[in-house]
PDB file of C-alpha atoms in Angstrom:
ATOM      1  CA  UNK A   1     135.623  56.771 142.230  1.00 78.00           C
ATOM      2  CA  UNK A   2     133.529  59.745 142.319  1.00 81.00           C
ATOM      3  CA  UNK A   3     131.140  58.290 140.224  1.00 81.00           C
ATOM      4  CA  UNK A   4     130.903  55.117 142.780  1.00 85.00           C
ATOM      5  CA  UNK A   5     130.685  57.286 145.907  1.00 84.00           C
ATOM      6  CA  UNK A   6     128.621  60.420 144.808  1.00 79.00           C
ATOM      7  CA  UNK A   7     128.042  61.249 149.025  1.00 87.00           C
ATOM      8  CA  UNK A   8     131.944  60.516 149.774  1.00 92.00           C
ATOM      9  CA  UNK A   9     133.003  63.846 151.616  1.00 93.00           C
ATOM     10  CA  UNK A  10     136.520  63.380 153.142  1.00 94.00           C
ATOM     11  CA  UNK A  11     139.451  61.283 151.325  1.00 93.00           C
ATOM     12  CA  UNK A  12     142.701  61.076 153.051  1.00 93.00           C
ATOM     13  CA  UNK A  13     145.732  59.508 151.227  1.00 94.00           C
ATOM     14  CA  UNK A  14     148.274  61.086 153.126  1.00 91.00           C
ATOM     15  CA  UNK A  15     151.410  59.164 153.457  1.00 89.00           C
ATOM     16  CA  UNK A  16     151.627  56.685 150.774  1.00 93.00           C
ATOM     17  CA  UNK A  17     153.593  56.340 147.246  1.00 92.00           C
ATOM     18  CA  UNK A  18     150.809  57.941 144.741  1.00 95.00           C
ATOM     19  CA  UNK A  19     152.377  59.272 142.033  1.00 95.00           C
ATOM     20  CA  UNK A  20     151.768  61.197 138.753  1.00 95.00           C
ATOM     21  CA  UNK A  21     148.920  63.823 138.703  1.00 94.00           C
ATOM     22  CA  UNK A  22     146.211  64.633 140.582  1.00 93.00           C
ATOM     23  CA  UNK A  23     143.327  63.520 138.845  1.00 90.00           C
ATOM     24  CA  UNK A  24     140.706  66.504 136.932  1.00 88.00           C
ATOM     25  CA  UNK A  25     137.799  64.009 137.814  1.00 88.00           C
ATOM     26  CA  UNK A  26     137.804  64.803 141.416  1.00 88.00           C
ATOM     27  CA  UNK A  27     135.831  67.746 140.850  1.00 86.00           C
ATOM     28  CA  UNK A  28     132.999  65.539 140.356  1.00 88.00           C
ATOM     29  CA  UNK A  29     132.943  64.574 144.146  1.00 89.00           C
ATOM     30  CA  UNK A  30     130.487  67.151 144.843  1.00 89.00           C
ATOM     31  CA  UNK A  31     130.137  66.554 148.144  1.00 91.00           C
ATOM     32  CA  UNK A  32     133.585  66.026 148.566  1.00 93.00           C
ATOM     33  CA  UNK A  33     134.709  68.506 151.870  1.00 94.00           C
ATOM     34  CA  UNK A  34     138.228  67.361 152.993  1.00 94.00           C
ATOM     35  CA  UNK A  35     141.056  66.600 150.843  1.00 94.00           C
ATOM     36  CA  UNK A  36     144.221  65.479 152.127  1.00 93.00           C
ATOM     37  CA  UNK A  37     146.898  64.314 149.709  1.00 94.00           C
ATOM     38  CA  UNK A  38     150.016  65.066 152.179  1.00 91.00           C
ATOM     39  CA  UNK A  39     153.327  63.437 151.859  1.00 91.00           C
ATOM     40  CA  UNK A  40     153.097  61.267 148.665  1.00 93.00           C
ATOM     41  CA  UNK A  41     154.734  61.775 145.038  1.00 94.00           C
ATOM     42  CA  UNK A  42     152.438  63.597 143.084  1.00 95.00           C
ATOM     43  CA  UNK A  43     153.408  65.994 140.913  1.00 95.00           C
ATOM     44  CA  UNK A  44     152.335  68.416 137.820  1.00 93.00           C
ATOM     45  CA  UNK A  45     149.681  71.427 137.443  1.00 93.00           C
ATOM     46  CA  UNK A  46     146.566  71.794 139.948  1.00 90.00           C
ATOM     47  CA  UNK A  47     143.742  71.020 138.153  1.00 89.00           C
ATOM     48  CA  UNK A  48     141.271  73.976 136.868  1.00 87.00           C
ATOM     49  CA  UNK A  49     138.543  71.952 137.458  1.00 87.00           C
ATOM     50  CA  UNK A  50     139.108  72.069 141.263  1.00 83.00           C
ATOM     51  CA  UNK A  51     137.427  75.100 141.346  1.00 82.00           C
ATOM     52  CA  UNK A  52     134.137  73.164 140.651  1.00 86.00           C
ATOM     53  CA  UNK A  53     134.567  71.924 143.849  1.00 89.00           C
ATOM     54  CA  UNK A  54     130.856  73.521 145.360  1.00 89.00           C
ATOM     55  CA  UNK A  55     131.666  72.179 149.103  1.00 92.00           C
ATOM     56  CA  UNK A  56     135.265  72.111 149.528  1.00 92.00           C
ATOM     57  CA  UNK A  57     136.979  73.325 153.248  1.00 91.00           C
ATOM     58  CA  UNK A  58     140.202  71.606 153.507  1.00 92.00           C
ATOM     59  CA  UNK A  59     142.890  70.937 151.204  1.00 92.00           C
ATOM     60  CA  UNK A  60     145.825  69.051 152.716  1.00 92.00           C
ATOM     61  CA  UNK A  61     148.729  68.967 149.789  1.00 93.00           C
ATOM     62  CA  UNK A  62     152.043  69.315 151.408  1.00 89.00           C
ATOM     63  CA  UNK A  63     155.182  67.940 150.869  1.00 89.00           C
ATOM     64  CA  UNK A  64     154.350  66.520 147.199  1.00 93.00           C
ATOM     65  CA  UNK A  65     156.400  68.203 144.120  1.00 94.00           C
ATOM     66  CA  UNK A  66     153.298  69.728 142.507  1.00 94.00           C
ATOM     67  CA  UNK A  67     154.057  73.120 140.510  1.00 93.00           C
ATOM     68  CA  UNK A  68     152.247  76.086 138.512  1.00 91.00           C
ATOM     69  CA  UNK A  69     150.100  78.603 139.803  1.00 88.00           C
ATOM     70  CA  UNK A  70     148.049  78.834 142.803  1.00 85.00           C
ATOM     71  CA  UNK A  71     145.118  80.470 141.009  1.00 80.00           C
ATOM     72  CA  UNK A  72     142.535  77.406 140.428  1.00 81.00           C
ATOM     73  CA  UNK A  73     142.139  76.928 144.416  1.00 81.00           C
ATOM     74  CA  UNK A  74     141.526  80.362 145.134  1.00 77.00           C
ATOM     75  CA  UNK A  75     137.917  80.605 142.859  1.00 79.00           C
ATOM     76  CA  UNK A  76     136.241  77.961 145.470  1.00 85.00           C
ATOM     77  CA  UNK A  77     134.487  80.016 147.840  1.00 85.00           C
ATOM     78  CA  UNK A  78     133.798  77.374 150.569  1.00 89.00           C
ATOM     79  CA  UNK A  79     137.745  76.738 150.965  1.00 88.00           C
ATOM     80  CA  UNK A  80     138.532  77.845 154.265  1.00 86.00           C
ATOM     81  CA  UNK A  81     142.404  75.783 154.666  1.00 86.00           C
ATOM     82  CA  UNK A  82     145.004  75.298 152.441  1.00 88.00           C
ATOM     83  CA  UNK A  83     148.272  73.828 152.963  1.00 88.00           C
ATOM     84  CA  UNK A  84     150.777  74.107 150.355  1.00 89.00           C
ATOM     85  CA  UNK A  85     154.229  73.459 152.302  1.00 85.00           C
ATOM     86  CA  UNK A  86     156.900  71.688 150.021  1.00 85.00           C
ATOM     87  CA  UNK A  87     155.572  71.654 146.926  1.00 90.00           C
ATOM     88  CA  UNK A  88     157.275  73.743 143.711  1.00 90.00           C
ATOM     89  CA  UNK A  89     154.199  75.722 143.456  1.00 88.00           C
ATOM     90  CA  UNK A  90     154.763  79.014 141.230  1.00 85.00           C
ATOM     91  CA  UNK A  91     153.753  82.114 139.622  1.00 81.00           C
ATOM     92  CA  UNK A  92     152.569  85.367 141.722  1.00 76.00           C
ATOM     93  CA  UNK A  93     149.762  85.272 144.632  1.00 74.00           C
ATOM     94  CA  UNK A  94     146.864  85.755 143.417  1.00 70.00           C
ATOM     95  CA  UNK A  95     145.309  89.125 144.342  1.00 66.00           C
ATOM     96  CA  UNK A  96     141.852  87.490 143.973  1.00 65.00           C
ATOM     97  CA  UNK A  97     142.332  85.319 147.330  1.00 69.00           C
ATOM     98  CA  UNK A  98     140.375  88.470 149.607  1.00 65.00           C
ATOM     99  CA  UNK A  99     137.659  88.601 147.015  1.00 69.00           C
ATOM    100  CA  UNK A 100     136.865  85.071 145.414  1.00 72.00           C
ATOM    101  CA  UNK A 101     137.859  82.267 148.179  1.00 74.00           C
ATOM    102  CA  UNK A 102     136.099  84.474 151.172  1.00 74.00           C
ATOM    103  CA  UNK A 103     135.733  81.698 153.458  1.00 79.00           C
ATOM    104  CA  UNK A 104     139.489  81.169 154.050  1.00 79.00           C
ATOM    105  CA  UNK A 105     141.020  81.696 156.746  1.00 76.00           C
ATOM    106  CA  UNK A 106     144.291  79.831 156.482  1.00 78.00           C
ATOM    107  CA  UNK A 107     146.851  79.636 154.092  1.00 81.00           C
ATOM    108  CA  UNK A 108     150.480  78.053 153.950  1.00 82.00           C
ATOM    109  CA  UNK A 109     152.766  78.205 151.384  1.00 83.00           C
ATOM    110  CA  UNK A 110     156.151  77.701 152.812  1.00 77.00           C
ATOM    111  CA  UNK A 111     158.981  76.377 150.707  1.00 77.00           C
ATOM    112  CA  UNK A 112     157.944  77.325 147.442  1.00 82.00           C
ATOM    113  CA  UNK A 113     158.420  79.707 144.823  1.00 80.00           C
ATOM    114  CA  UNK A 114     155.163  81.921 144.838  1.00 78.00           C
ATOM    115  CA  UNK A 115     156.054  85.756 144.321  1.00 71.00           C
ATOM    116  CA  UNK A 116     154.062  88.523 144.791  1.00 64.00           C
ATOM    117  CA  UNK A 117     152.832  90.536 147.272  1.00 61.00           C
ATOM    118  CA  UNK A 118     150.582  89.728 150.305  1.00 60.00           C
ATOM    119  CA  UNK A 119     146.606  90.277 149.112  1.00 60.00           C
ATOM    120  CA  UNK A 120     144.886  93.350 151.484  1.00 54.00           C
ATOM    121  CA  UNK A 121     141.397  92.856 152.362  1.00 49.00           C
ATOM    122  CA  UNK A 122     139.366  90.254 154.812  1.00 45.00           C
ATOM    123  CA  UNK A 123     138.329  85.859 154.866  1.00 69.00           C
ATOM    124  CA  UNK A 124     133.875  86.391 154.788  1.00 45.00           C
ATOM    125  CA  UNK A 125     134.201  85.317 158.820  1.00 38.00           C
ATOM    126  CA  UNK A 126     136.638  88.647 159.565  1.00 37.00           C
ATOM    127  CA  UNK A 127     139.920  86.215 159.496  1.00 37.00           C
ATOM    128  CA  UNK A 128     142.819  88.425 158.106  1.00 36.00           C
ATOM    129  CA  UNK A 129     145.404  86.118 155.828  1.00 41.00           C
ATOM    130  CA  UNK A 130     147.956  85.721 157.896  1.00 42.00           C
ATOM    131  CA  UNK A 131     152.215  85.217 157.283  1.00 46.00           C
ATOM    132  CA  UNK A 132     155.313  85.635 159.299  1.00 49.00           C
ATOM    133  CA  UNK A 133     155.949  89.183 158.633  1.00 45.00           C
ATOM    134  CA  UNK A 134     158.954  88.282 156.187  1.00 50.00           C
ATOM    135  CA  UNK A 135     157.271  86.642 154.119  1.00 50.00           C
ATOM    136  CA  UNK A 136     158.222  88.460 150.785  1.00 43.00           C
ATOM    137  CA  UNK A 137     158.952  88.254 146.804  1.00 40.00           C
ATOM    138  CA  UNK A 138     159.789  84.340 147.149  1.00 43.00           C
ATOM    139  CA  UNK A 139     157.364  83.102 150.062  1.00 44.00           C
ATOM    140  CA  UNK A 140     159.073  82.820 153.407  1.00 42.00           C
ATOM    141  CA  UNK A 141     162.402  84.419 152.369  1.00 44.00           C
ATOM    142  CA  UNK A 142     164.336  84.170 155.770  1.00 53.00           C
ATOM    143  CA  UNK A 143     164.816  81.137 157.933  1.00 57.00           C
ATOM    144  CA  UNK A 144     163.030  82.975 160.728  1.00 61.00           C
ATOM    145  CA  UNK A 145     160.071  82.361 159.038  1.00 66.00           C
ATOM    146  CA  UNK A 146     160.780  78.094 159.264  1.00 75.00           C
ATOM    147  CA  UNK A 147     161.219  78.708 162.901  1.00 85.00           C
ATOM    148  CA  UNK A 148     157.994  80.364 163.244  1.00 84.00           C
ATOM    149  CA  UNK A 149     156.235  77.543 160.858  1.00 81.00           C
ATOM    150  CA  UNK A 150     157.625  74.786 163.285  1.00 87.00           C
ATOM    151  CA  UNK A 151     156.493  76.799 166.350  1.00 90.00           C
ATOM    152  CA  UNK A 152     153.389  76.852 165.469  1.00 88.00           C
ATOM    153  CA  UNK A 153     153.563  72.849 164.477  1.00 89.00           C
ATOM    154  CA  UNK A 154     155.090  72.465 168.427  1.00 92.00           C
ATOM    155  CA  UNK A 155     151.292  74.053 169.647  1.00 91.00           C
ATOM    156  CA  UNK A 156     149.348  72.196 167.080  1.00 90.00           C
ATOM    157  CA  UNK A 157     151.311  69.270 167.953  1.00 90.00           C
ATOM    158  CA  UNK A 158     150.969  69.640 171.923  1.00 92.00           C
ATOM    159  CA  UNK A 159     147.396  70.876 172.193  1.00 92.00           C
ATOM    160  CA  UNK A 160     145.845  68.722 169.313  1.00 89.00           C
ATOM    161  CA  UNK A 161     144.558  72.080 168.123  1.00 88.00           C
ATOM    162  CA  UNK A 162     145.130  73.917 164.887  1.00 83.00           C
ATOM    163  CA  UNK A 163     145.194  77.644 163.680  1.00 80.00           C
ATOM    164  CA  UNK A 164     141.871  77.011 162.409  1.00 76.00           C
ATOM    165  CA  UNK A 165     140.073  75.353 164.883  1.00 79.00           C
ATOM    166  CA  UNK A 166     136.163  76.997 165.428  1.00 81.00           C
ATOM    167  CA  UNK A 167     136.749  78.231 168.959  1.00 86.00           C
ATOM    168  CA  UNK A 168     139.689  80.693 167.755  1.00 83.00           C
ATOM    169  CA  UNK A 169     136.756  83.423 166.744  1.00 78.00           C
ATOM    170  CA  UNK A 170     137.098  87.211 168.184  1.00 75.00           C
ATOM    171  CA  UNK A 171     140.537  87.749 167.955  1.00 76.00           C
ATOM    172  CA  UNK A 172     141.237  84.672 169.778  1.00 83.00           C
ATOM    173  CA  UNK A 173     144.188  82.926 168.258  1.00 86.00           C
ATOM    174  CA  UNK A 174     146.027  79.715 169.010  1.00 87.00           C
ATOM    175  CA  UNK A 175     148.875  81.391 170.189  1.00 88.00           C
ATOM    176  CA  UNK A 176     147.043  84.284 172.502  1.00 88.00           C
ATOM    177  CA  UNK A 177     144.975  80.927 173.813  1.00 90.00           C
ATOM    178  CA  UNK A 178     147.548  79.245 175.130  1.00 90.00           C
ATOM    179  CA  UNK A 179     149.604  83.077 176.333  1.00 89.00           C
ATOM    180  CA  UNK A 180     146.543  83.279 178.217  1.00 86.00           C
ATOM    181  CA  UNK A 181     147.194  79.759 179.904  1.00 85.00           C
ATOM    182  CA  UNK A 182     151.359  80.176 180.488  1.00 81.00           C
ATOM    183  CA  UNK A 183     149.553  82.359 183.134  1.00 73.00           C
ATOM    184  CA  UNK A 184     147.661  80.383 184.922  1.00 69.00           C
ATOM    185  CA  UNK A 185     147.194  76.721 184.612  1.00 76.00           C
ATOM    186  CA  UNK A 186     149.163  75.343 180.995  1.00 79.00           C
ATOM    187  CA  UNK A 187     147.083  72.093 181.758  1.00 82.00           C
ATOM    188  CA  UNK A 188     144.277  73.300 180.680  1.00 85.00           C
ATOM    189  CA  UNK A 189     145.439  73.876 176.856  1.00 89.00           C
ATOM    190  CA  UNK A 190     147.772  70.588 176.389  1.00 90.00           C
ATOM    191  CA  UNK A 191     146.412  67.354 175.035  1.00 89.00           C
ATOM    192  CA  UNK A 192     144.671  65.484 177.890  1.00 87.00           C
ATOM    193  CA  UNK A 193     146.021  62.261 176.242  1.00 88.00           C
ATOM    194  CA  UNK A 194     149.842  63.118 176.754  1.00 86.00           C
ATOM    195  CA  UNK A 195     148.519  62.990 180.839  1.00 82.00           C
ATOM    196  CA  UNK A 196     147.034  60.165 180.497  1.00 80.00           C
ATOM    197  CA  UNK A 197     147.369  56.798 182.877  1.00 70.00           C
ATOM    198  CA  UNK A 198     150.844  58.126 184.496  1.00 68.00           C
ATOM    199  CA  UNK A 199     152.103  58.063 187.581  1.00 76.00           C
ATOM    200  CA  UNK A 200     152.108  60.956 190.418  1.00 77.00           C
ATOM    201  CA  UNK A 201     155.871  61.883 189.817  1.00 75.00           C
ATOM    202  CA  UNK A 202     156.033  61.099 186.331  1.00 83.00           C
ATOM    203  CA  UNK A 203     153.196  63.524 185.643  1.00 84.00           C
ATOM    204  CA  UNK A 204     154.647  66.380 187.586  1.00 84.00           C
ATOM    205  CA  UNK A 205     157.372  65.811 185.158  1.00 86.00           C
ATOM    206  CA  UNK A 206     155.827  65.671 181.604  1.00 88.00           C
ATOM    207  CA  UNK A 207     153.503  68.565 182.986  1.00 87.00           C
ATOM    208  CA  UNK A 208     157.002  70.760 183.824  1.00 88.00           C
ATOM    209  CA  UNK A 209     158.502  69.216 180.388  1.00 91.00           C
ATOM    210  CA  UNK A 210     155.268  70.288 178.227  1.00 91.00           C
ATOM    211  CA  UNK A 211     155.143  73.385 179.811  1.00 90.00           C
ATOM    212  CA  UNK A 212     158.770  74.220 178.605  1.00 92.00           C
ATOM    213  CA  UNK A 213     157.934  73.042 175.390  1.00 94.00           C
ATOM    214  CA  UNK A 214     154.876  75.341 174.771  1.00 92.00           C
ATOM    215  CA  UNK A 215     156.832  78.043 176.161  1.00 92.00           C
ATOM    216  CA  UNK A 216     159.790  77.414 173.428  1.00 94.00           C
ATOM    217  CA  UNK A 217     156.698  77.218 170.809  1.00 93.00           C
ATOM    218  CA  UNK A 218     155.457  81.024 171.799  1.00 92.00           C
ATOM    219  CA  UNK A 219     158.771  82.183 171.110  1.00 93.00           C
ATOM    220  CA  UNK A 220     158.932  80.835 168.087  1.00 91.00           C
ATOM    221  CA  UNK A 221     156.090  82.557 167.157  1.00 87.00           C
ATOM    222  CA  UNK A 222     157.503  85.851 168.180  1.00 86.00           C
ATOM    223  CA  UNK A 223     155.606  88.867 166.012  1.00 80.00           C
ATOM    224  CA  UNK A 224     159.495  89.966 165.409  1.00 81.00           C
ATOM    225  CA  UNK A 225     162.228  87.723 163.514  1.00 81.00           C
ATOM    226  CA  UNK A 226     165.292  89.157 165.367  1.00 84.00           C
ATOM    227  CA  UNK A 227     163.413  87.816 168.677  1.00 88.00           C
ATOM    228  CA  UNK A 228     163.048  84.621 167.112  1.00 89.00           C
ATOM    229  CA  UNK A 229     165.933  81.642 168.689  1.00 92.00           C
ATOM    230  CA  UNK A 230     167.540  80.070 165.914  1.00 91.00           C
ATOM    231  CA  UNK A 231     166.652  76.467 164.659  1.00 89.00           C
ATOM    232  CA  UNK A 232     170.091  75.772 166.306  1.00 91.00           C
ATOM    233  CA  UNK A 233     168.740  77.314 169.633  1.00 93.00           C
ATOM    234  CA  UNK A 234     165.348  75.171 169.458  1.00 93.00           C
ATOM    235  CA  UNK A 235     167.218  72.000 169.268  1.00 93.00           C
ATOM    236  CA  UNK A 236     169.528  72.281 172.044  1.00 95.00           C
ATOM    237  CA  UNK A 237     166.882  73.499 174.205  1.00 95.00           C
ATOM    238  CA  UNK A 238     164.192  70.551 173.015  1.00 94.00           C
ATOM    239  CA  UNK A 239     167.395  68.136 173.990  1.00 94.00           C
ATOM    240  CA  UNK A 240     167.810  70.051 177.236  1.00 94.00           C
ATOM    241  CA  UNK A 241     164.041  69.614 178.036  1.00 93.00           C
ATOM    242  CA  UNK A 242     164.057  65.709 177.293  1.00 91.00           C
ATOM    243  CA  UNK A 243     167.592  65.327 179.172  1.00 91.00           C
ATOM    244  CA  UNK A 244     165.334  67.351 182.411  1.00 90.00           C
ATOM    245  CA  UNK A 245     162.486  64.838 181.950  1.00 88.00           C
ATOM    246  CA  UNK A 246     164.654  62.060 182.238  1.00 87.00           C
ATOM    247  CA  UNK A 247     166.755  62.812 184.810  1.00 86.00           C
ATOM    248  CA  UNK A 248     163.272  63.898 187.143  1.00 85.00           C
ATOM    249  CA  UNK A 249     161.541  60.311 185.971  1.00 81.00           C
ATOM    250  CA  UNK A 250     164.270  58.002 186.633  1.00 75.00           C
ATOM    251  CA  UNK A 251     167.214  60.133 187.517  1.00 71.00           C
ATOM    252  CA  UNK A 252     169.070  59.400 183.908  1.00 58.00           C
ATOM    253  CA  UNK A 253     168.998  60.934 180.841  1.00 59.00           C
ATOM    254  CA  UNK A 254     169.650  57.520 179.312  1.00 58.00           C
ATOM    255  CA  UNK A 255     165.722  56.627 177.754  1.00 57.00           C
ATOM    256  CA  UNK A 256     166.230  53.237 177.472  1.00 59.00           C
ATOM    257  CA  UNK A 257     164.780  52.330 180.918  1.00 52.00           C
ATOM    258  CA  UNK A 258     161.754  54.194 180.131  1.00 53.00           C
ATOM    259  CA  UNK A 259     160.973  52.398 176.845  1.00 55.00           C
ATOM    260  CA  UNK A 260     161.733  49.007 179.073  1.00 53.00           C
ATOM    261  CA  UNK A 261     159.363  49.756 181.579  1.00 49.00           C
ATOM    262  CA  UNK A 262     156.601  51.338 179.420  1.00 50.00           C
ATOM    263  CA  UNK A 263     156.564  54.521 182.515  1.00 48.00           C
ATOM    264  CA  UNK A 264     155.055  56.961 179.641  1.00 48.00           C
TER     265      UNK A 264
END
């Protein structure tokens, strides 16, 4: 494939049935930039050669049951995300990240094995590594650190921004982006497609319900675990929110009449 398409630089297969290994030859895509391998069946050993990889920025391998050490992604000096959730991934942390892969500037490694200690130093654009403080000898060893993973999915989710995105620069961060907007206008920092073609009421309502939403994402997010709600508290108050939206659209919680009418 590389071989074929010597100028291919992004290749998403994200979502399907591959299985087996990931393949050593990649590394020949030179100009290959964004690589997303997400929620398939691949499993063994990264390959060393990745880190031959001259142009790489994105890796994308989560929920796969890949396992071994972390070490030959963190010798590419272009990678600036990697996202390692759900895999069996291995071995201790390498101390190298801060000095070798100096372009990166987000890192997740949730529900794996890795040990070791969280690397010191600065990411070549000032970007500090950044964990939910408990992360520990295990990765994220208490479930306060799974409700601070999916709060930050609810913003990505709900502003169609990520961690990563090139306006965060300066100490602006997701999260102090949209703190800034709970005060004024949230509008301004939610996905202009969820407000999209609706009606005058209904939009008062999914504007309310979003805002809610955002709101239960930032305290997710909380710096401290103990003032973290509990997964249990996140659901009840996401089922609270929909039951709200309901009732103010149609005056039911019952959906069905929604999904009839095609109102959102």
């Amino acid at each position: 494939m590389c071989h074929n398409l010597p100028n291919l630089e992004s290749l998403d297969l994200s979502g399907n049935a591959l299985s087996g290994r990931i393949p050593p030859s990649l590394h020949q895509c030179k100009g290959l930039k964004y690589l997303t391998l997400t929620s398939n069946k691949l499993d063994g050993y990264l390959p060393t050669e990745f880190g031959k990889l001259p142009m790489i920025e994105e890796l994308e391998f989560s929920n796969n049951n890949l396992t071994g050490p972390l070490l030959p992604l963190f010798n590419l000096s272009t990678l600036r995300v990697a996202n390692l959730r759900y895999n069996n991934f291995d071995g201790e942390l390498p101390q190298e990240i801060c000095d070798k892969a100096h372009s990166l500037q987000h890192i997740s490694i949730l529900n794996n094995d890795v040990g070791g200690s969280i690397p010191s130093g600065e990411v070549g654009y000032g970007y500090k590594i950044r964990f939910p403080r408990e992360f520990g000898s295990k990765g994220i060893v208490s479930v306060k650190g799974d409700v601070y993973s999916y709060g930050v999915m609810l913003m990505e989710v709900f502003t169609r921004k990520k961690p990563t995105d090139e306006m965060f620069v300066e100490g602006l961060s997701l999260k102090s982006w949209i703190q800034e907007a709970m005060a004024g206008e949230i509008v301004h920092v939610l996905d202009p497609d969820l407000l999209k073609g609706s009606e005058r009421h209904v939009l008062f309502s999914k504007e309310f319900s979003l805002s809610n939403i955002v709101e239960l994402a930032l305290s997710c997010c909380a710096d401290s675990p103990e003032k973290r709600p509990t997964m249990k508290d996140v659901l009840n108050a996401l089922k609270k929110i929909r039951t709200s939206f309901l009732q103010m659209v149609v005056g039911s919680p019952d959906s069905s009449f929604i999904e009839k009418n095609n109102i959102v």
